[in-house]
Structures are given as structure tokens and as C-alpha cells.
């Protein structure tokens, strides 16, 4: 059980559809983060979980985006009524949640909205 | 609000030569600084971080970075570049203990020429 895993690695959908992106953090990590990386840019913070609760969701762009982490481990990022502008790589990271700890990133899910 | 600048989109260096990838930051408190590397179609990999203490921080793969408070910089360096170092490098800053306010720079593409 090495690093952070994300599924699917690629997702192609049509405008208006609903998508779910999954993140499986490093075992024992209580903190989990979602970022979005558009082409040619650095990752942009979306939401942060400490345990089961969303401690900071200030980066979610609008109410079409929602994320859950019901058991404090796996997290799902949900996007409703997808738009072409949602196309990006969605990155998940986890950390121990203690002090100023390093965030370890998964490989990302590349979302393409046609 | 904190921000990170990476003034060079692209850095080219010959194999065996020293390399520097620049990063400057703007924060209102004490910064916690990180460098990550991203290889094609892969997630971000942690290189090193500055929290407190020695201004010179040593990290993975022979990389190091120097924290300079007066110049608000955290440049990444390596004494002798390898072709395999060619990748996208991101500087990030966090203000808080849990890192939910990670702000990334736009990235610098490093090309090491044989």
C-alpha cells in the first residue's frame, strides 16, 4: 500500500453529465486534499478534509462541485452538469495531518468534457 | 493572501552544469515552502521543504534549496544536472500547520541537454 491512488486515470464525458472521481489516500493519513491543474498551470486548491469533515472548501469553484469522505479514508469528488471548462487534471493528496507535513500526491485523473 | 512566482517558464542547462530554478513568494506571516517535481503523466513528487532552522535545505535526488527571508526567495539548486532531471518543477507555499492553504507557482520546465 504505497502511495495515493486515483481512479479513473482518464475520464471523458459529455457536457452536462455527472462524474465522480475517486481518491484512495495513504493508509493512516487523516488529511486529504483535492486540487485542479489546468494545462500550463500549477495545481489549484479545491477542498481539504481532516478526517470525515471538510475543513476548508473555499477552493470549490461553484456548487456543481462537491466532495465527500464518509469514513475518513477514500474520498470522492463529484461534479454535476459538467462544463467544458471543467476539463483539467484533478489531483488528490494526503498527509498525516499533524503539524506542517508534506502532502503526497496521486497520479491524477484527467477529465475531458466534450 | 499568499502568492508564489516562478519567473522563468523554461530553464535550459547542459548536463553536468549546475542548475537553478527560481521561486519567490509573498506571504503575510512565516512561510512554509516546498518544491515538487512533475514528470509527464505523473503526479507531483515531493523534493524538499523549509519549515524552520537552517536556510539551506537538502532534499531528494541531490536537490537543495536556499531560503532567503530578505529576498523572499526559495530557489532550487543542484550542483550537477542530469538529463533525467528534465521535468516540470513547482514551488509552493503554505501558511498554516495543516497545509490546506498550499499555493503553487505556475511551474518551471527544466530541460537538461546532453
PDB file of C-alpha atoms in Angstrom:
ATOM      1  CA  UNK A   1       0.000   0.000   0.000  1.00  0.00           C
ATOM      2  CA  UNK A   2       2.293   2.578  -1.254  1.00  0.00           C
ATOM      3  CA  UNK A   3       1.089   5.935  -2.379  1.00  0.00           C
ATOM      4  CA  UNK A   4      -2.077   7.801  -3.140  1.00  0.00           C
ATOM      5  CA  UNK A   5      -4.170   6.194  -5.839  1.00  0.00           C
ATOM      6  CA  UNK A   6      -6.806   7.800  -8.043  1.00  0.00           C
ATOM      7  CA  UNK A   7      -9.388   6.301 -10.341  1.00  0.00           C
ATOM      8  CA  UNK A   8     -10.089   6.543 -13.151  1.00  0.00           C
ATOM      9  CA  UNK A   9      -6.856   7.762 -14.678  1.00  0.00           C
ATOM     10  CA  UNK A  10      -8.799   9.246 -17.572  1.00  0.00           C
ATOM     11  CA  UNK A  11     -12.423  10.232 -17.862  1.00  0.00           C
ATOM     12  CA  UNK A  12     -14.127  11.547 -20.981  1.00  0.00           C
ATOM     13  CA  UNK A  13     -17.661  12.796 -20.620  1.00  0.00           C
ATOM     14  CA  UNK A  14     -20.158  14.962 -22.407  1.00  0.00           C
ATOM     15  CA  UNK A  15     -21.199  18.421 -21.376  1.00  0.00           C
ATOM     16  CA  UNK A  16     -23.988  18.287 -18.823  1.00  0.00           C
ATOM     17  CA  UNK A  17     -23.160  14.847 -17.455  1.00  0.00           C
ATOM     18  CA  UNK A  18     -22.311  13.911 -13.866  1.00  0.00           C
ATOM     19  CA  UNK A  19     -18.892  12.499 -12.939  1.00  0.00           C
ATOM     20  CA  UNK A  20     -17.276  11.038  -9.851  1.00  0.00           C
ATOM     21  CA  UNK A  21     -13.544  10.925  -9.245  1.00  0.00           C
ATOM     22  CA  UNK A  22     -12.118   8.710  -6.548  1.00  0.00           C
ATOM     23  CA  UNK A  23      -9.089   9.121  -4.305  1.00  0.00           C
ATOM     24  CA  UNK A  24      -7.587   6.493  -2.022  1.00  0.00           C
ATOM     25  CA  UNK A  25      -5.076   8.153   0.330  1.00  0.00           C
ATOM     26  CA  UNK A  26      -2.033   6.732   2.012  1.00  0.00           C
ATOM     27  CA  UNK A  27      -3.120   4.441   4.835  1.00  0.00           C
ATOM     28  CA  UNK A  28      -3.286   6.296   8.139  1.00  0.00           C
ATOM     29  CA  UNK A  29      -3.292   9.770   6.628  1.00  0.00           C
ATOM     30  CA  UNK A  30      -6.048  11.831   8.173  1.00  0.00           C
ATOM     31  CA  UNK A  31      -5.719  14.850   5.886  1.00  0.00           C
ATOM     32  CA  UNK A  32      -6.839  14.689   2.276  1.00  0.00           C
ATOM     33  CA  UNK A  33      -6.751  17.415  -0.374  1.00  0.00           C
ATOM     34  CA  UNK A  34      -8.178  17.914  -3.840  1.00  0.00           C
ATOM     35  CA  UNK A  35      -6.521  20.190  -6.399  1.00  0.00           C
ATOM     36  CA  UNK A  36      -7.256  21.005 -10.017  1.00  0.00           C
ATOM     37  CA  UNK A  37      -4.469  21.520 -12.540  1.00  0.00           C
ATOM     38  CA  UNK A  38      -5.245  23.141 -15.846  1.00  0.00           C
ATOM     39  CA  UNK A  39      -2.859  22.915 -18.753  1.00  0.00           C
ATOM     40  CA  UNK A  40       0.252  25.001 -18.225  1.00  0.00           C
ATOM     41  CA  UNK A  41      -0.644  25.979 -14.682  1.00  0.00           C
ATOM     42  CA  UNK A  42       0.168  24.939 -11.164  1.00  0.00           C
ATOM     43  CA  UNK A  43      -2.305  22.978  -9.069  1.00  0.00           C
ATOM     44  CA  UNK A  44      -5.162  24.996  -7.628  1.00  0.00           C
ATOM     45  CA  UNK A  45      -6.589  24.102  -4.220  1.00  0.00           C
ATOM     46  CA  UNK A  46     -10.188  22.898  -4.157  1.00  0.00           C
ATOM     47  CA  UNK A  47     -11.002  21.307  -0.791  1.00  0.00           C
ATOM     48  CA  UNK A  48      -9.340  19.863   2.283  1.00  0.00           C
ATOM     49  CA  UNK A  49     -10.608  17.130   4.630  1.00  0.00           C
ATOM     50  CA  UNK A  50      -9.441  16.420   8.142  1.00  0.00           C
ATOM     51  CA  UNK A  51     -10.958  13.037   8.896  1.00  0.00           C
ATOM     52  CA  UNK A  52     -14.500  12.870   7.607  1.00  0.00           C
ATOM     53  CA  UNK A  53     -15.215  16.575   7.613  1.00  0.00           C
ATOM     54  CA  UNK A  54     -14.416  19.209   5.028  1.00  0.00           C
ATOM     55  CA  UNK A  55     -12.225  21.620   6.971  1.00  0.00           C
ATOM     56  CA  UNK A  56     -11.878  24.053   4.081  1.00  0.00           C
ATOM     57  CA  UNK A  57     -13.896  24.016   0.855  1.00  0.00           C
ATOM     58  CA  UNK A  58     -13.115  27.575  -0.145  1.00  0.00           C
ATOM     59  CA  UNK A  59     -11.479  26.488  -3.382  1.00  0.00           C
ATOM     60  CA  UNK A  60     -14.516  24.791  -4.886  1.00  0.00           C
ATOM     61  CA  UNK A  61     -15.417  26.952  -7.885  1.00  0.00           C
ATOM     62  CA  UNK A  62     -19.202  26.669  -7.587  1.00  0.00           C
ATOM     63  CA  UNK A  63     -21.987  24.477  -6.249  1.00  0.00           C
ATOM     64  CA  UNK A  64     -21.637  21.981  -9.093  1.00  0.00           C
ATOM     65  CA  UNK A  65     -18.581  20.657  -7.264  1.00  0.00           C
ATOM     66  CA  UNK A  66     -18.921  18.567  -4.132  1.00  0.00           C
ATOM     67  CA  UNK A  67     -16.665  16.142  -2.300  1.00  0.00           C
ATOM     68  CA  UNK A  68     -17.216  13.558   0.418  1.00  0.00           C
ATOM     69  CA  UNK A  69     -15.102  11.383   2.652  1.00  0.00           C
ATOM     70  CA  UNK A  70     -17.669   9.423   4.656  1.00  0.00           C
ATOM     71  CA  UNK A  71     -15.344   7.080   6.527  1.00  0.00           C
ATOM     72  CA  UNK A  72     -12.292   9.283   6.748  1.00  0.00           C
ATOM     73  CA  UNK A  73     -10.355   7.366   4.134  1.00  0.00           C
ATOM     74  CA  UNK A  74     -11.472   7.231   0.490  1.00  0.00           C
ATOM     75  CA  UNK A  75     -12.795  10.472  -0.951  1.00  0.00           C
ATOM     76  CA  UNK A  76     -14.977  11.136  -3.966  1.00  0.00           C
ATOM     77  CA  UNK A  77     -15.055  14.399  -5.882  1.00  0.00           C
ATOM     78  CA  UNK A  78     -18.397  14.857  -7.608  1.00  0.00           C
ATOM     79  CA  UNK A  79     -19.071  17.240 -10.460  1.00  0.00           C
ATOM     80  CA  UNK A  80     -22.625  17.870 -11.642  1.00  0.00           C
ATOM     81  CA  UNK A  81     -23.673  19.262 -15.010  1.00  0.00           C
ATOM     82  CA  UNK A  82     -20.123  19.244 -16.298  1.00  0.00           C
ATOM     83  CA  UNK A  83     -18.923  22.079 -18.500  1.00  0.00           C
ATOM     84  CA  UNK A  84     -16.075  22.178 -20.993  1.00  0.00           C
ATOM     85  CA  UNK A  85     -14.188  24.486 -18.641  1.00  0.00           C
ATOM     86  CA  UNK A  86     -14.079  21.706 -16.057  1.00  0.00           C
ATOM     87  CA  UNK A  87     -11.585  19.838 -18.255  1.00  0.00           C
ATOM     88  CA  UNK A  88      -8.375  19.525 -16.243  1.00  0.00           C
ATOM     89  CA  UNK A  89      -6.297  17.075 -14.254  1.00  0.00           C
ATOM     90  CA  UNK A  90      -7.761  16.548 -10.805  1.00  0.00           C
ATOM     91  CA  UNK A  91      -5.101  15.758  -8.227  1.00  0.00           C
ATOM     92  CA  UNK A  92      -5.574  14.257  -4.814  1.00  0.00           C
ATOM     93  CA  UNK A  93      -3.027  14.446  -1.997  1.00  0.00           C
ATOM     94  CA  UNK A  94      -2.859  13.178   1.547  1.00  0.00           C
ATOM     95  CA  UNK A  95      -0.784  13.941   4.614  1.00  0.00           C
ATOM     96  CA  UNK A  96      -0.550  12.796   8.198  1.00  0.00           C
ATOM     97  CA  UNK A  97      -2.495  15.842   9.317  1.00  0.00           C
ATOM     98  CA  UNK A  98      -0.015  16.526  12.068  1.00  0.00           C
ATOM     99  CA  UNK A  99       1.962  19.707  12.034  1.00  0.00           C
ATOM    100  CA  UNK A 100       3.432  21.008   8.842  1.00  0.00           C
ATOM    101  CA  UNK A 101       3.509  17.766   6.987  1.00  0.00           C
ATOM    102  CA  UNK A 102       4.312  17.028   3.394  1.00  0.00           C
ATOM    103  CA  UNK A 103       1.427  16.399   1.030  1.00  0.00           C
ATOM    104  CA  UNK A 104       1.850  13.285  -1.104  1.00  0.00           C
ATOM    105  CA  UNK A 105       0.102  13.380  -4.459  1.00  0.00           C
ATOM    106  CA  UNK A 106      -1.635  10.770  -6.538  1.00  0.00           C
ATOM    107  CA  UNK A 107      -1.165  10.468 -10.317  1.00  0.00           C
ATOM    108  CA  UNK A 108      -4.323  12.439 -11.024  1.00  0.00           C
ATOM    109  CA  UNK A 109      -7.467  11.941 -13.074  1.00  0.00           C
ATOM    110  CA  UNK A 110      -7.545  13.643 -16.441  1.00  0.00           C
ATOM    111  CA  UNK A 111     -11.098  14.830 -17.046  1.00  0.00           C
ATOM    112  CA  UNK A 112     -12.139  15.813 -20.552  1.00  0.00           C
ATOM    113  CA  UNK A 113     -15.566  17.317 -21.099  1.00  0.00           C
ATOM    114  CA  UNK A 114     -16.617  17.282 -24.737  1.00  0.00           C
TER     115      UNK A 114
ATOM    116  CA  UNK B   1      -3.133  36.431   0.538  1.00  0.00           C
ATOM    117  CA  UNK B   2      -0.081  34.408  -0.240  1.00  0.00           C
ATOM    118  CA  UNK B   3       1.321  34.003  -3.727  1.00  0.00           C
ATOM    119  CA  UNK B   4       4.207  32.293  -5.433  1.00  0.00           C
ATOM    120  CA  UNK B   5       6.091  33.403  -8.508  1.00  0.00           C
ATOM    121  CA  UNK B   6       8.364  31.347 -10.692  1.00  0.00           C
ATOM    122  CA  UNK B   7       9.771  33.963 -13.036  1.00  0.00           C
ATOM    123  CA  UNK B   8      11.097  31.548 -15.650  1.00  0.00           C
ATOM    124  CA  UNK B   9       8.751  29.399 -17.717  1.00  0.00           C
ATOM    125  CA  UNK B  10      11.686  27.404 -19.046  1.00  0.00           C
ATOM    126  CA  UNK B  11      15.232  26.743 -17.914  1.00  0.00           C
ATOM    127  CA  UNK B  12      17.772  25.035 -20.154  1.00  0.00           C
ATOM    128  CA  UNK B  13      21.033  23.702 -18.803  1.00  0.00           C
ATOM    129  CA  UNK B  14      23.722  21.382 -20.100  1.00  0.00           C
ATOM    130  CA  UNK B  15      24.211  18.040 -18.401  1.00  0.00           C
ATOM    131  CA  UNK B  16      26.845  18.282 -15.681  1.00  0.00           C
ATOM    132  CA  UNK B  17      26.338  22.003 -15.159  1.00  0.00           C
ATOM    133  CA  UNK B  18      24.764  23.475 -12.045  1.00  0.00           C
ATOM    134  CA  UNK B  19      21.083  24.333 -12.243  1.00  0.00           C
ATOM    135  CA  UNK B  20      18.898  26.889 -10.502  1.00  0.00           C
ATOM    136  CA  UNK B  21      15.124  27.127 -10.646  1.00  0.00           C
ATOM    137  CA  UNK B  22      13.863  30.346  -9.106  1.00  0.00           C
ATOM    138  CA  UNK B  23      10.962  30.899  -6.727  1.00  0.00           C
ATOM    139  CA  UNK B  24       9.815  33.985  -4.880  1.00  0.00           C
ATOM    140  CA  UNK B  25       6.892  34.221  -2.535  1.00  0.00           C
ATOM    141  CA  UNK B  26       4.635  36.727  -0.876  1.00  0.00           C
ATOM    142  CA  UNK B  27       3.025  35.908   2.478  1.00  0.00           C
ATOM    143  CA  UNK B  28       1.872  37.875   5.479  1.00  0.00           C
ATOM    144  CA  UNK B  29       3.342  35.508   8.074  1.00  0.00           C
ATOM    145  CA  UNK B  30       6.046  32.877   8.353  1.00  0.00           C
ATOM    146  CA  UNK B  31       6.192  30.837   5.179  1.00  0.00           C
ATOM    147  CA  UNK B  32       6.481  27.090   4.860  1.00  0.00           C
ATOM    148  CA  UNK B  33       7.997  26.382   1.465  1.00  0.00           C
ATOM    149  CA  UNK B  34       8.006  23.278  -0.689  1.00  0.00           C
ATOM    150  CA  UNK B  35       9.371  22.081  -4.008  1.00  0.00           C
ATOM    151  CA  UNK B  36       7.681  19.397  -6.075  1.00  0.00           C
ATOM    152  CA  UNK B  37       8.638  17.830  -9.403  1.00  0.00           C
ATOM    153  CA  UNK B  38       6.217  16.523 -12.015  1.00  0.00           C
ATOM    154  CA  UNK B  39       7.191  14.061 -14.714  1.00  0.00           C
ATOM    155  CA  UNK B  40       4.963  13.589 -17.779  1.00  0.00           C
ATOM    156  CA  UNK B  41       1.628  11.911 -16.999  1.00  0.00           C
ATOM    157  CA  UNK B  42       2.534  11.528 -13.351  1.00  0.00           C
ATOM    158  CA  UNK B  43       1.575  13.207 -10.123  1.00  0.00           C
ATOM    159  CA  UNK B  44       3.700  15.629  -8.175  1.00  0.00           C
ATOM    160  CA  UNK B  45       6.629  14.197  -6.277  1.00  0.00           C
ATOM    161  CA  UNK B  46       7.916  15.890  -3.133  1.00  0.00           C
ATOM    162  CA  UNK B  47      11.527  17.109  -3.302  1.00  0.00           C
ATOM    163  CA  UNK B  48      12.135  19.162  -0.175  1.00  0.00           C
ATOM    164  CA  UNK B  49      10.662  21.649   2.264  1.00  0.00           C
ATOM    165  CA  UNK B  50      11.641  24.527   4.502  1.00  0.00           C
ATOM    166  CA  UNK B  51       9.849  24.846   7.818  1.00  0.00           C
ATOM    167  CA  UNK B  52      12.364  26.440  10.158  1.00  0.00           C
ATOM    168  CA  UNK B  53      16.051  26.236  11.029  1.00  0.00           C
ATOM    169  CA  UNK B  54      18.898  26.116   8.520  1.00  0.00           C
ATOM    170  CA  UNK B  55      18.274  28.204   5.461  1.00  0.00           C
ATOM    171  CA  UNK B  56      19.862  25.568   3.236  1.00  0.00           C
ATOM    172  CA  UNK B  57      17.604  22.568   2.859  1.00  0.00           C
ATOM    173  CA  UNK B  58      18.703  19.318   1.261  1.00  0.00           C
ATOM    174  CA  UNK B  59      16.221  17.056  -0.457  1.00  0.00           C
ATOM    175  CA  UNK B  60      15.765  14.137  -2.784  1.00  0.00           C
ATOM    176  CA  UNK B  61      17.884  13.331  -5.858  1.00  0.00           C
ATOM    177  CA  UNK B  62      20.675  15.718  -4.893  1.00  0.00           C
ATOM    178  CA  UNK B  63      18.500  18.828  -4.926  1.00  0.00           C
ATOM    179  CA  UNK B  64      18.780  21.592  -2.374  1.00  0.00           C
ATOM    180  CA  UNK B  65      17.122  24.940  -1.831  1.00  0.00           C
ATOM    181  CA  UNK B  66      18.086  28.089  -0.014  1.00  0.00           C
ATOM    182  CA  UNK B  67      15.560  30.093   1.966  1.00  0.00           C
ATOM    183  CA  UNK B  68      16.307  33.811   1.838  1.00  0.00           C
ATOM    184  CA  UNK B  69      13.936  35.785   4.006  1.00  0.00           C
ATOM    185  CA  UNK B  70      15.150  39.230   2.989  1.00  0.00           C
ATOM    186  CA  UNK B  71      14.697  38.434  -0.691  1.00  0.00           C
ATOM    187  CA  UNK B  72      11.592  36.292  -0.090  1.00  0.00           C
ATOM    188  CA  UNK B  73      13.085  33.598  -2.258  1.00  0.00           C
ATOM    189  CA  UNK B  74      13.445  29.833  -2.160  1.00  0.00           C
ATOM    190  CA  UNK B  75      15.494  28.889  -5.216  1.00  0.00           C
ATOM    191  CA  UNK B  76      16.008  25.235  -6.079  1.00  0.00           C
ATOM    192  CA  UNK B  77      19.544  24.169  -6.939  1.00  0.00           C
ATOM    193  CA  UNK B  78      21.577  21.169  -7.945  1.00  0.00           C
ATOM    194  CA  UNK B  79      25.358  21.173  -8.412  1.00  0.00           C
ATOM    195  CA  UNK B  80      25.395  18.883 -11.443  1.00  0.00           C
ATOM    196  CA  UNK B  81      22.333  18.404 -13.630  1.00  0.00           C
ATOM    197  CA  UNK B  82      21.298  15.080 -15.133  1.00  0.00           C
ATOM    198  CA  UNK B  83      19.245  14.558 -18.292  1.00  0.00           C
ATOM    199  CA  UNK B  84      16.783  12.655 -16.096  1.00  0.00           C
ATOM    200  CA  UNK B  85      16.161  15.859 -14.100  1.00  0.00           C
ATOM    201  CA  UNK B  86      14.219  17.222 -17.066  1.00  0.00           C
ATOM    202  CA  UNK B  87      10.692  17.792 -15.774  1.00  0.00           C
ATOM    203  CA  UNK B  88       8.258  20.422 -14.524  1.00  0.00           C
ATOM    204  CA  UNK B  89       9.115  21.961 -11.154  1.00  0.00           C
ATOM    205  CA  UNK B  90       6.640  23.616  -8.821  1.00  0.00           C
ATOM    206  CA  UNK B  91       7.288  25.807  -5.820  1.00  0.00           C
ATOM    207  CA  UNK B  92       4.542  26.001  -3.171  1.00  0.00           C
ATOM    208  CA  UNK B  93       3.938  27.982  -0.002  1.00  0.00           C
ATOM    209  CA  UNK B  94       1.776  27.199   2.986  1.00  0.00           C
ATOM    210  CA  UNK B  95       0.960  29.401   5.934  1.00  0.00           C
ATOM    211  CA  UNK B  96      -0.700  27.049   8.344  1.00  0.00           C
ATOM    212  CA  UNK B  97       0.083  23.904  10.224  1.00  0.00           C
ATOM    213  CA  UNK B  98      -2.143  21.671   8.154  1.00  0.00           C
ATOM    214  CA  UNK B  99      -1.186  22.952   4.741  1.00  0.00           C
ATOM    215  CA  UNK B 100      -4.671  23.470   3.455  1.00  0.00           C
ATOM    216  CA  UNK B 101      -3.580  26.787   2.076  1.00  0.00           C
ATOM    217  CA  UNK B 102      -0.982  25.366  -0.270  1.00  0.00           C
ATOM    218  CA  UNK B 103      -0.481  27.853  -3.061  1.00  0.00           C
ATOM    219  CA  UNK B 104       1.529  26.661  -6.036  1.00  0.00           C
ATOM    220  CA  UNK B 105       3.549  28.641  -8.505  1.00  0.00           C
ATOM    221  CA  UNK B 106       2.904  28.267 -12.238  1.00  0.00           C
ATOM    222  CA  UNK B 107       5.783  25.862 -12.717  1.00  0.00           C
ATOM    223  CA  UNK B 108       9.140  25.954 -14.491  1.00  0.00           C
ATOM    224  CA  UNK B 109      10.034  23.478 -17.179  1.00  0.00           C
ATOM    225  CA  UNK B 110      13.627  22.313 -16.803  1.00  0.00           C
ATOM    226  CA  UNK B 111      15.380  20.835 -19.813  1.00  0.00           C
ATOM    227  CA  UNK B 112      18.774  19.278 -19.277  1.00  0.00           C
ATOM    228  CA  UNK B 113      20.567  18.875 -22.571  1.00  0.00           C
ATOM    229  CA  UNK B 114      23.018  16.019 -23.094  1.00  0.00           C
TER     230      UNK B 114
END
